[in-house]
Coordinates of C-alpha atoms in Angstrom, one line a residue:
M1 CA 40.7 13.2 1.2
Q2 CA 37.6 15.2 0.6
V3 CA 34.6 15.4 2.9
T4 CA 31.1 16.4 1.9
N5 CA 28.0 16.7 4.1
V6 CA 24.7 16.1 2.5
N7 CA 21.6 15.9 4.8
D8 CA 23.9 15.8 7.8
V9 CA 25.6 12.6 6.5
R10 CA 29.3 12.7 6.0
V11 CA 30.6 11.2 2.8
Y12 CA 34.4 10.6 2.5
N13 CA 35.8 10.6 -1.0
L14 CA 38.9 8.4 -0.8
T15 CA 39.9 8.9 -4.4
C16 CA 40.5 12.6 -5.0
G17 CA 42.6 15.2 -3.2
Q18 CA 41.4 18.2 -1.4
K19 CA 42.1 20.8 -4.1
A20 CA 39.7 21.0 -7.0
V21 CA 41.6 21.1 -10.4
P22 CA 40.1 23.1 -13.3
E23 CA 39.4 21.2 -16.5
W24 CA 41.1 23.8 -18.7
L25 CA 44.6 23.2 -17.2
N26 CA 47.1 21.6 -19.6
D27 CA 49.0 18.4 -18.9
D28 CA 52.2 20.1 -17.7
K29 CA 50.4 22.1 -15.0
R30 CA 48.5 19.0 -13.9
K31 CA 51.8 17.1 -13.4
K32 CA 53.0 20.0 -11.2
L33 CA 49.9 19.8 -9.1
K34 CA 50.5 16.2 -8.4
K35 CA 53.6 17.2 -6.4
E36 CA 51.7 19.5 -4.1
A37 CA 50.9 18.6 -0.6
D38 CA 47.1 18.8 -1.1
M39 CA 47.3 16.2 -3.9
K40 CA 49.5 13.9 -1.8
Q41 CA 46.8 13.7 0.9
R42 CA 44.8 11.3 -1.3
I43 CA 44.3 7.9 0.2
E44 CA 45.0 5.0 -2.2
L45 CA 42.9 2.3 -0.6
I46 CA 43.9 -0.4 -3.1
Q47 CA 47.1 0.0 -5.0
G48 CA 46.5 0.5 -8.8
F49 CA 42.7 0.5 -8.4
E50 CA 42.1 2.1 -11.8
M51 CA 41.9 1.5 -15.6
P52 CA 43.8 3.0 -18.5
M53 CA 40.8 5.0 -19.8
L54 CA 37.5 4.0 -18.2
S55 CA 36.0 1.3 -16.0
S56 CA 32.7 -0.5 -16.8
C57 CA 31.7 -3.5 -14.6
I58 CA 32.6 -4.3 -11.0
Q59 CA 31.7 -7.3 -8.8
M60 CA 33.0 -8.9 -5.6
T61 CA 33.4 -12.7 -5.0
R62 CA 31.1 -14.3 -2.5
D63 CA 34.0 -15.0 -0.1
G64 CA 34.6 -11.2 0.0
Q65 CA 38.3 -11.5 -0.9
Y66 CA 38.5 -10.5 -4.5
I67 CA 37.2 -7.7 -6.6
F68 CA 36.8 -8.0 -10.4
V69 CA 36.8 -4.8 -12.6
T70 CA 36.5 -4.6 -16.4
G71 CA 37.5 -1.6 -18.4
A72 CA 39.2 -0.2 -21.5
Y73 CA 41.3 0.7 -23.5
K74 CA 42.5 -2.0 -24.4
P75 CA 39.5 -4.1 -23.1
R76 CA 40.7 -6.0 -20.0
V77 CA 39.7 -7.4 -16.6
R78 CA 41.7 -6.8 -13.4
C79 CA 41.3 -8.9 -10.2
Y80 CA 42.3 -7.2 -6.9
D81 CA 43.1 -9.1 -3.7
V82 CA 41.6 -7.0 -0.8
N83 CA 43.6 -8.8 1.8
E84 CA 46.8 -7.7 0.1
L85 CA 45.2 -4.4 -1.1
S86 CA 46.9 -4.8 -4.5
L87 CA 46.4 -6.3 -8.0
K88 CA 46.4 -10.1 -8.2
F89 CA 46.2 -10.5 -12.0
E90 CA 45.2 -8.8 -15.2
R91 CA 43.8 -10.3 -18.5
C92 CA 43.1 -8.6 -21.8
F93 CA 40.2 -9.2 -24.2
D94 CA 39.6 -8.7 -27.9
N95 CA 36.3 -6.9 -27.4
E96 CA 34.5 -4.8 -24.8
C97 CA 33.0 -6.7 -21.9
I98 CA 29.2 -6.0 -21.4
Q99 CA 28.6 -8.0 -18.3
M100 CA 30.4 -10.6 -16.1
K101 CA 29.2 -13.2 -13.6
I102 CA 31.3 -14.9 -10.9
L103 CA 30.4 -18.6 -10.7
S104 CA 32.6 -19.8 -7.9
E105 CA 33.2 -18.6 -4.3
D106 CA 36.6 -17.2 -5.3
Y107 CA 38.2 -16.0 -8.6
S108 CA 38.6 -19.5 -10.2
K109 CA 35.4 -19.4 -12.4
V110 CA 34.1 -16.3 -14.1
V111 CA 31.9 -15.7 -17.2
F112 CA 32.4 -12.6 -19.4
M113 CA 29.8 -11.5 -22.0
H114 CA 31.3 -9.4 -24.9
S115 CA 30.0 -7.0 -27.4
N116 CA 30.8 -9.3 -30.4
R117 CA 28.2 -12.0 -29.3
Y118 CA 31.0 -14.1 -27.7
I119 CA 30.9 -15.5 -24.1
E120 CA 34.2 -16.4 -22.4
F121 CA 34.6 -18.8 -19.5
H122 CA 37.7 -18.2 -17.5
S123 CA 39.4 -20.4 -14.9
Q124 CA 42.2 -19.5 -12.5
V125 CA 44.8 -20.1 -15.3
G126 CA 43.1 -18.0 -18.0
N127 CA 40.6 -18.3 -20.8
Y128 CA 39.0 -21.8 -20.6
Y129 CA 36.4 -21.9 -23.3
T130 CA 34.5 -19.6 -25.6
I131 CA 30.9 -19.8 -27.1
R132 CA 28.9 -17.6 -29.4
T133 CA 25.2 -16.7 -29.0
P134 CA 22.9 -16.5 -32.0
K135 CA 22.0 -12.9 -31.1
Q136 CA 23.7 -10.1 -29.3
G137 CA 23.5 -10.6 -25.5
R138 CA 22.9 -7.9 -23.0
A139 CA 22.7 -9.7 -19.6
C140 CA 23.2 -13.1 -18.1
D141 CA 22.7 -15.0 -14.8
Y142 CA 23.6 -18.4 -13.5
R143 CA 21.3 -21.1 -11.9
Y144 CA 23.5 -22.9 -9.5
S145 CA 21.2 -25.9 -8.9
S146 CA 21.2 -27.0 -12.5
C147 CA 24.5 -25.4 -13.8
D148 CA 22.5 -23.4 -16.4
L149 CA 23.6 -20.1 -17.8
Y150 CA 20.7 -17.9 -18.9
C151 CA 21.4 -15.2 -21.4
V152 CA 19.0 -12.4 -22.7
G153 CA 19.5 -9.8 -25.4
A154 CA 18.3 -8.4 -28.6
T155 CA 15.9 -11.3 -29.2
N156 CA 12.6 -12.7 -28.0
E157 CA 14.4 -15.9 -26.9
I158 CA 16.1 -16.6 -23.6
Y159 CA 19.2 -18.8 -24.3
R160 CA 20.1 -21.6 -21.9
F161 CA 23.6 -23.1 -21.8
N162 CA 24.3 -26.0 -19.5
L163 CA 27.9 -25.9 -18.2
E164 CA 27.8 -29.5 -17.0
Q165 CA 26.9 -31.0 -20.5
G166 CA 28.7 -28.2 -22.4
Q167 CA 25.8 -27.6 -24.8
Y168 CA 22.8 -25.3 -25.5
L169 CA 19.4 -26.3 -24.2
E170 CA 16.0 -25.4 -25.8
P171 CA 15.5 -21.6 -25.3
L172 CA 12.5 -20.0 -23.7
S173 CA 10.3 -18.0 -26.0
S174 CA 8.6 -14.7 -25.2
K175 CA 6.3 -12.2 -26.9
S176 CA 8.7 -9.3 -26.2
T177 CA 11.2 -8.2 -28.8
G178 CA 14.2 -8.0 -26.5
F179 CA 15.4 -7.9 -22.9
N180 CA 17.8 -5.6 -21.1
A181 CA 18.2 -7.3 -17.7
C182 CA 17.7 -10.6 -15.9
E183 CA 18.3 -12.2 -12.5
F184 CA 17.5 -15.4 -10.5
N185 CA 16.0 -15.2 -7.1
P186 CA 18.6 -16.9 -4.8
E187 CA 15.9 -18.4 -2.6
H188 CA 13.2 -20.0 -4.8
E189 CA 15.0 -19.5 -8.2
L190 CA 12.3 -17.5 -9.9
F191 CA 13.8 -16.1 -13.1
A192 CA 12.9 -12.4 -13.8
C193 CA 13.8 -10.5 -16.9
G194 CA 12.9 -7.0 -18.0
S195 CA 11.9 -6.3 -21.6
V196 CA 12.4 -3.3 -23.8
E197 CA 8.6 -2.8 -23.9
G198 CA 8.7 -2.1 -20.1
H199 CA 7.4 -5.5 -18.9
L200 CA 8.7 -7.6 -16.0
E201 CA 8.4 -11.3 -17.0
C202 CA 8.9 -14.1 -14.5
Y203 CA 9.7 -17.7 -15.5
D204 CA 9.7 -20.9 -13.5
P205 CA 12.8 -22.8 -14.6
R206 CA 11.3 -26.1 -13.4
V207 CA 8.4 -26.0 -16.0
R208 CA 10.2 -23.5 -18.4
S209 CA 7.1 -21.3 -18.8
L210 CA 5.9 -17.8 -18.0
V211 CA 4.3 -17.6 -14.6
G212 CA 3.9 -13.8 -14.3
N213 CA 3.9 -10.6 -16.3
I214 CA 3.7 -7.0 -15.0
D215 CA 3.5 -3.9 -17.1
C216 CA 6.0 -1.5 -15.4
A217 CA 5.8 1.1 -18.2
V218 CA 2.3 2.1 -17.1
Y219 CA 3.3 3.0 -13.6
A220 CA 6.6 4.6 -14.7
N221 CA 4.7 6.9 -17.1
S222 CA 2.0 7.8 -14.6
N223 CA 4.7 8.8 -12.1
S224 CA 6.8 10.8 -14.5
G225 CA 4.0 12.4 -16.5
N226 CA 5.7 11.6 -19.8
S227 CA 3.3 9.7 -22.1
F228 CA 5.2 10.2 -25.3
S229 CA 8.1 7.7 -24.7
L230 CA 7.7 4.0 -23.7
P231 CA 10.1 3.3 -20.8
A232 CA 12.0 0.1 -20.9
V233 CA 13.2 -2.0 -17.9
S234 CA 16.9 -1.3 -17.5
C235 CA 17.9 -3.3 -14.4
I236 CA 16.4 -5.8 -11.8
K237 CA 17.4 -6.6 -8.3
F238 CA 15.8 -9.1 -5.8
K239 CA 15.9 -8.1 -2.1
D240 CA 14.5 -11.4 -0.7
A241 CA 12.0 -14.1 -1.7
L242 CA 9.1 -11.6 -2.1
N243 CA 10.5 -8.1 -2.8
I244 CA 12.0 -7.0 -6.1
A245 CA 13.2 -3.6 -7.4
V246 CA 12.8 -2.7 -11.1
G247 CA 14.7 0.2 -12.7
T248 CA 13.4 1.9 -15.9
S249 CA 15.1 3.8 -18.7
T250 CA 13.3 7.0 -17.7
G251 CA 14.8 7.1 -14.1
Q252 CA 12.1 5.5 -12.0
I253 CA 12.5 2.6 -9.5
L254 CA 9.5 0.5 -8.8
M255 CA 9.3 -1.6 -5.7
F256 CA 7.2 -4.7 -6.1
D257 CA 5.9 -7.5 -3.9
I258 CA 5.7 -10.5 -6.3
R259 CA 2.3 -11.3 -4.8
S260 CA 0.9 -8.1 -6.2
N261 CA 0.9 -6.6 -9.7
K262 CA 1.1 -3.0 -8.4
P263 CA 4.2 -1.3 -6.9
Y264 CA 4.0 -0.3 -3.3
F265 CA 6.5 2.5 -3.9
I266 CA 7.9 4.4 -6.8
K267 CA 11.2 6.4 -6.6
D268 CA 12.1 8.9 -9.3
H269 CA 15.7 10.1 -9.8
N270 CA 14.4 13.1 -11.6
Y271 CA 17.1 13.1 -14.3
N272 CA 15.3 11.0 -17.0
L273 CA 18.3 8.8 -17.3
P274 CA 18.3 4.9 -17.3
I275 CA 18.8 3.3 -13.9
K276 CA 22.0 1.2 -14.2
R277 CA 22.3 -0.6 -10.9
I278 CA 20.1 -1.2 -7.8
D279 CA 21.4 -2.7 -4.6
F280 CA 20.0 -3.3 -1.1
H281 CA 22.2 -2.6 1.9
T282 CA 22.9 -5.9 3.8
L283 CA 23.0 -4.3 7.3
N284 CA 20.0 -2.1 6.9
D285 CA 17.4 -3.6 4.6
D286 CA 15.4 -0.3 4.4
Y287 CA 18.2 1.5 2.5
V288 CA 18.4 1.2 -1.3
L289 CA 21.4 2.2 -3.4
S290 CA 20.7 3.2 -7.0
I291 CA 22.7 4.8 -9.7
D292 CA 22.2 6.4 -13.1
K293 CA 24.7 8.1 -15.4
K294 CA 24.8 11.2 -13.2
I295 CA 24.2 10.4 -9.5
C296 CA 24.2 7.7 -6.9
K297 CA 21.3 7.9 -4.4
I298 CA 20.8 6.2 -1.1
W299 CA 17.2 6.3 0.1
N300 CA 14.6 4.5 2.2
R301 CA 12.5 2.0 0.3
H302 CA 9.3 2.6 2.3
T303 CA 9.3 6.4 2.4
G304 CA 11.6 7.4 -0.4
K305 CA 13.5 9.8 1.8
N306 CA 17.1 10.4 0.7
L307 CA 19.8 9.5 3.2
T308 CA 22.5 11.1 1.1
S309 CA 23.7 11.2 -2.5
I310 CA 27.0 11.1 -4.5
E311 CA 27.3 13.2 -7.6
P312 CA 30.7 12.9 -9.3
A313 CA 31.7 15.0 -12.3
T314 CA 32.1 12.0 -14.7
P315 CA 29.4 9.6 -15.9
L316 CA 28.8 6.5 -13.8
N317 CA 28.7 3.0 -15.1
D318 CA 28.4 0.5 -12.3
M319 CA 28.3 0.3 -8.5
L320 CA 29.6 -2.1 -5.8
N321 CA 28.6 -1.8 -2.1
I322 CA 31.0 -3.9 0.0
P323 CA 28.7 -6.2 1.9
G324 CA 28.1 -5.2 5.5
S325 CA 30.0 -2.0 5.3
G326 CA 29.7 1.7 4.3
L327 CA 32.3 1.4 1.5
I328 CA 31.0 2.1 -2.0
C329 CA 33.0 1.7 -5.3
L330 CA 31.8 3.4 -8.5
T331 CA 33.1 2.7 -12.0
N332 CA 33.0 5.6 -14.4
D333 CA 34.3 7.1 -17.6
S334 CA 37.6 8.1 -16.0
P335 CA 40.7 6.1 -15.2
K336 CA 40.2 6.3 -11.4
I337 CA 37.6 4.0 -9.8
F338 CA 35.8 6.2 -7.2
V339 CA 35.8 5.0 -3.7
Y340 CA 33.5 6.5 -1.0
Y341 CA 33.1 5.8 2.6
I342 CA 29.9 6.6 4.5
P343 CA 30.1 5.7 8.2
T344 CA 26.3 6.1 8.6
L345 CA 25.8 3.0 6.4
G346 CA 28.3 0.9 8.3
N347 CA 31.8 0.5 9.5
A348 CA 34.8 -0.1 7.3
P349 CA 35.4 -3.6 5.9
K350 CA 37.6 -6.0 8.0
W351 CA 40.4 -5.7 5.4
C352 CA 40.6 -1.9 5.9
T353 CA 39.7 -1.3 9.5
F354 CA 42.3 1.4 9.6
L355 CA 39.9 3.5 7.5
D356 CA 37.9 4.4 10.6
N357 CA 41.0 5.9 12.3
I358 CA 42.2 7.7 9.2
T359 CA 38.9 9.4 8.6
E360 CA 39.0 10.7 12.2
E361 CA 42.5 11.9 12.0
L362 CA 42.4 13.4 8.5
E363 CA 38.9 14.8 8.7
E364 CA 38.9 18.1 6.9
K365 CA 36.4 20.8 6.2
P366 CA 34.1 20.4 3.2
A367 CA 35.8 21.7 0.0
D368 CA 34.7 25.0 -1.4
T369 CA 32.9 25.1 -4.7
V370 CA 35.5 27.6 -6.1
Y371 CA 39.0 26.8 -7.0
D372 CA 41.8 27.6 -4.5
D373 CA 44.1 29.2 -7.1
Y374 CA 41.4 31.2 -8.9
K375 CA 39.1 34.0 -7.8
F376 CA 35.5 34.2 -9.1
L377 CA 34.4 37.8 -9.9
T378 CA 31.2 39.2 -11.3
L379 CA 31.0 41.9 -13.9
K380 CA 30.3 44.5 -11.2
E381 CA 33.4 43.5 -9.2
L382 CA 35.5 43.7 -12.3
D383 CA 34.3 47.3 -12.9
T384 CA 35.1 48.2 -9.3
L385 CA 38.7 46.9 -9.7
G386 CA 39.1 48.5 -13.1
L387 CA 39.7 45.2 -14.9
S388 CA 36.7 45.2 -17.3
H389 CA 39.0 45.8 -20.2
L390 CA 40.5 42.3 -19.7
I391 CA 37.2 40.6 -20.8
G392 CA 37.9 38.4 -23.8
S393 CA 41.6 37.9 -22.9
D394 CA 43.3 34.8 -21.6
L395 CA 43.5 36.4 -18.1
L396 CA 39.8 35.9 -17.6
R397 CA 37.8 32.8 -18.2
A398 CA 34.0 33.2 -18.5
Y399 CA 32.0 31.0 -16.2
M400 CA 28.2 31.3 -15.5
H401 CA 27.5 34.9 -14.5
G402 CA 31.1 35.9 -14.0
Y403 CA 34.7 35.2 -14.7
F404 CA 37.6 33.2 -13.1
M405 CA 40.8 35.1 -12.5
D406 CA 44.2 34.1 -11.2
I407 CA 44.4 34.8 -7.5
R408 CA 47.8 36.5 -7.8
L409 CA 46.4 39.0 -10.3
Y410 CA 43.4 39.6 -8.2
N411 CA 45.5 40.4 -5.1
Q412 CA 47.7 42.9 -7.2
A413 CA 44.6 44.6 -8.6
K414 CA 42.9 44.9 -5.2
S415 CA 46.0 46.4 -3.6
V416 CA 46.1 49.1 -6.3
A417 CA 42.4 49.8 -6.2
E418 CA 42.2 49.8 -2.4
P419 CA 45.6 51.0 -1.1
F420 CA 44.4 51.5 2.5
A421 CA 42.7 48.2 2.8
F422 CA 45.7 46.7 4.7
A423 CA 45.8 49.6 7.2
E424 CA 42.0 49.1 7.9
Y425 CA 42.6 45.4 8.3
R426 CA 45.4 46.0 10.8
K427 CA 43.2 48.4 12.8
Q428 CA 40.5 45.9 13.0
K429 CA 42.9 43.2 14.3
L430 CA 44.3 45.5 16.9
R431 CA 40.8 46.5 18.0
A432 CA 39.9 42.9 18.3
K433 CA 42.9 42.1 20.5
I434 CA 42.2 45.1 22.8
D435 CA 38.6 44.0 23.2
L436 CA 39.8 40.5 24.0
K437 CA 42.1 41.8 26.8
R438 CA 39.3 43.9 28.2
E439 CA 37.0 40.8 28.4
K440 CA 39.7 38.8 30.2
S441 CA 40.4 41.6 32.7
R442 CA 36.8 41.8 33.8
V443 CA 36.1 40.0 37.1
P444 CA 33.1 37.6 36.7
L445 CA 30.4 38.0 39.3
P446 CA 29.4 34.9 41.2
I447 CA 26.1 33.3 40.1
V448 CA 23.8 32.7 43.1
P449 CA 21.6 29.7 42.8
T450 CA 17.8 30.0 43.3
V451 CA 17.6 27.0 45.7
N452 CA 19.0 27.7 49.2
K453 CA 19.9 31.2 48.2
E454 CA 20.7 32.4 51.7
L455 CA 23.1 29.5 52.3
A456 CA 24.9 30.1 49.0
E457 CA 25.3 33.9 49.7
K458 CA 26.8 33.1 53.1
L459 CA 29.2 30.6 51.6
L460 CA 30.3 33.1 48.9
H461 CA 30.8 35.8 51.6
D462 CA 32.8 33.4 53.8
E463 CA 34.9 32.4 50.8
G464 CA 35.6 36.0 49.9
D465 CA 36.7 36.8 53.4
F466 CA 38.9 33.7 53.5
I467 CA 40.7 34.6 50.3
V468 CA 41.2 38.3 51.4
N469 CA 42.6 37.2 54.7
K470 CA 45.0 34.8 52.9
K471 CA 46.2 37.6 50.6
K472 CA 46.8 39.9 53.5
K473 CA 48.9 37.3 55.2
Q474 CA 50.7 36.6 51.9
K475 CA 49.8 32.9 51.9
A476 CA 47.8 32.9 48.7
A477 CA 50.9 32.6 46.5
D478 CA 51.8 29.3 48.1
T479 CA 48.4 27.7 48.4
K480 CA 45.9 26.7 45.7
E481 CA 42.3 27.8 46.0
S482 CA 40.2 24.7 47.0
L483 CA 36.8 23.9 45.6
T484 CA 33.9 25.4 47.6
I485 CA 30.7 23.6 48.3
L486 CA 29.1 25.4 45.4
K487 CA 31.6 24.0 43.0
D488 CA 31.7 20.5 44.5
S489 CA 29.7 18.0 42.4
R490 CA 28.9 16.0 45.6
F491 CA 26.8 18.9 46.9
R492 CA 25.4 20.1 43.5
S493 CA 21.9 18.9 44.2
L494 CA 21.8 21.0 47.4
F495 CA 21.5 24.1 45.2
T496 CA 19.7 22.7 42.1
N497 CA 17.1 20.3 43.5
P498 CA 14.0 22.1 45.0
D499 CA 13.4 19.1 47.2
M500 CA 16.6 20.0 49.1
Q501 CA 15.4 23.5 50.1
I502 CA 16.1 24.3 53.8
D503 CA 12.8 25.0 55.6
A504 CA 13.5 27.2 58.7
N505 CA 9.9 26.6 60.0
H506 CA 10.3 22.8 60.0
V507 CA 10.3 21.0 63.4
S508 CA 13.6 19.3 62.7
F509 CA 15.3 22.6 61.9
K510 CA 13.9 24.2 65.1
N511 CA 15.4 21.3 67.1
I512 CA 19.0 22.2 65.9
A513 CA 18.4 26.0 65.9
P514 CA 20.3 26.5 69.2
L515 CA 23.4 24.7 67.8
V516 CA 23.2 26.7 64.6
S517 CA 23.0 30.0 66.4
R518 CA 25.9 29.0 68.7
L519 CA 28.1 28.0 65.7
S520 CA 27.1 31.3 64.0
R521 CA 28.2 33.3 67.1
Q522 CA 31.5 31.4 67.2
T523 CA 32.1 32.1 63.5
T524 CA 31.4 35.8 64.0
A525 CA 33.8 36.0 66.9
E526 CA 36.6 34.3 64.9
D527 CA 35.9 36.7 62.0
E528 CA 36.2 39.7 64.4
S529 CA 39.5 38.4 65.9
I530 CA 40.9 37.9 62.4
S531 CA 39.7 41.3 61.4
N532 CA 41.5 42.8 64.5
E533 CA 44.7 41.0 63.6
N534 CA 44.5 42.3 60.1
D535 CA 44.0 45.8 61.4
E536 CA 47.1 45.5 63.6
D537 CA 49.1 44.1 60.7
Q538 CA 47.9 47.0 58.6
D539 CA 48.9 49.5 61.3
E540 CA 52.4 47.9 61.6
E541 CA 52.8 48.0 57.8
E542 CA 51.7 51.7 57.7
Q543 CA 54.2 52.5 60.6
E544 CA 57.0 50.8 58.7
D545 CA 56.1 52.7 55.6
D546 CA 56.2 56.0 57.5
D547 CA 59.6 55.1 59.0
G548 CA 60.9 54.3 55.5
N549 CA 59.6 57.5 54.1
D550 CA 61.2 59.5 56.9
L551 CA 64.5 57.7 56.3
I552 CA 64.3 58.5 52.6
D553 CA 63.6 62.2 53.3
D554 CA 66.6 62.4 55.7
M555 CA 68.9 60.9 53.0
L556 CA 67.6 63.3 50.4
T557 CA 68.1 66.3 52.8
S558 CA 71.7 65.3 53.7
D559 CA 72.5 65.0 50.0
D560 CA 71.3 68.5 49.4
D561 CA 73.4 69.9 52.3
N562 CA 76.5 68.3 50.9

């Protein structure tokens, strides 16, 4: 598992291992890397969550139990059961799938739009029926109230196919030459579609006529500053009954209120790439998730401030945010489907609640940008090591302003160029250990608080005398030092709160002054008696030492006489 930290937001990559693998390694070395411990730390959230070559579309059923993924090669669809965390079934196609739409609550009714103008209707047993559109389709959506499937594509007509009657209905006509995206509003069923000319057209399916038209290309060009290309609408997403997000082919996202023909916010990905998918987070409506071919961004729809971003190495195709959670799945041009977990967005889904515990236990440091088995050296560092003659050979691989070298070769060259480096390193370690021992041997001075300073000094003095007396009576080894009033949390406010300052001039304090002075004299007398006892004990110990020394001298003298 790999952890990155962008804008102080942790992003857990559940797909790749910790070690970064260079692209120039051959297949044999890649197979050996799979057996290493770092590569085995990968978390396979769903077993077999991948495609043979690449993955294109991904959607989840409304009951939240099944995930559909299309990919290649050979073109196919796979359905995964999240409760079992495994593959449920797989079906192959004759042509590539452009878009799919799940019609039912579960996996029993699905529509697939293919690149050869065919549309397949699948049931739980397999392919149920196939129709062909007059022109190539690019997007489709389903109207549940009338059982109509609306399809848009490389034509000015919007095709309508009624699934209850099993026949085409009269299409809707438009002045645009083609459409790239379409979607029904789930609340009032307003049908919105984006044209290749950059217009957002809205139709009322009840009267089958155009009710609104917004020129999004004008606002996209004004924001990007590019007036030479005409941006097209690439994707559409409704947030609720009033708000809609429109993605353009030049990388802008326009946030509209359908009651106004001007966007209230424009977000630019700054890559000049078509926006492929837009989604709104279900728990926090202010966060928008958008992807293009290069990056997935999570940002605030009011301010445009980025929460975090995900930038994989391979091009992205589609995105799925598991509803009500921080789990994100990204299809891409590689076999693995990328799975990311962002706790800031939400908790793990109910079918993988163990993910919260795993991320806490297996949390690791962010991976370095360099490879673990290779060392990056600049030209100056190569000259220092005397390895500049290796430039152009297989031992060095040029990268940016330097070269990658095998770490073993680097260690050998460094040991030859700097033979006394290990000795210096050993001296530094020994010096650090000695300094650490000196720090531990130093006796820390007690810190006297500012509030009730005289009382604190008296308590510290009494505590020091008490410990000294215990040591002299050899009782400190059997008894454990108790907490003083200064260390007791119950009396902490007495030395921190200025309101608890003892006022010797106060009337209440003067009333108890005789008692305080009497206790002070009694304590002084006890200290003097203890001091006298200690002096007597010390005299006895000195007398015993003198007798012992005399005895040793007599023994040494008798040995000399003999």
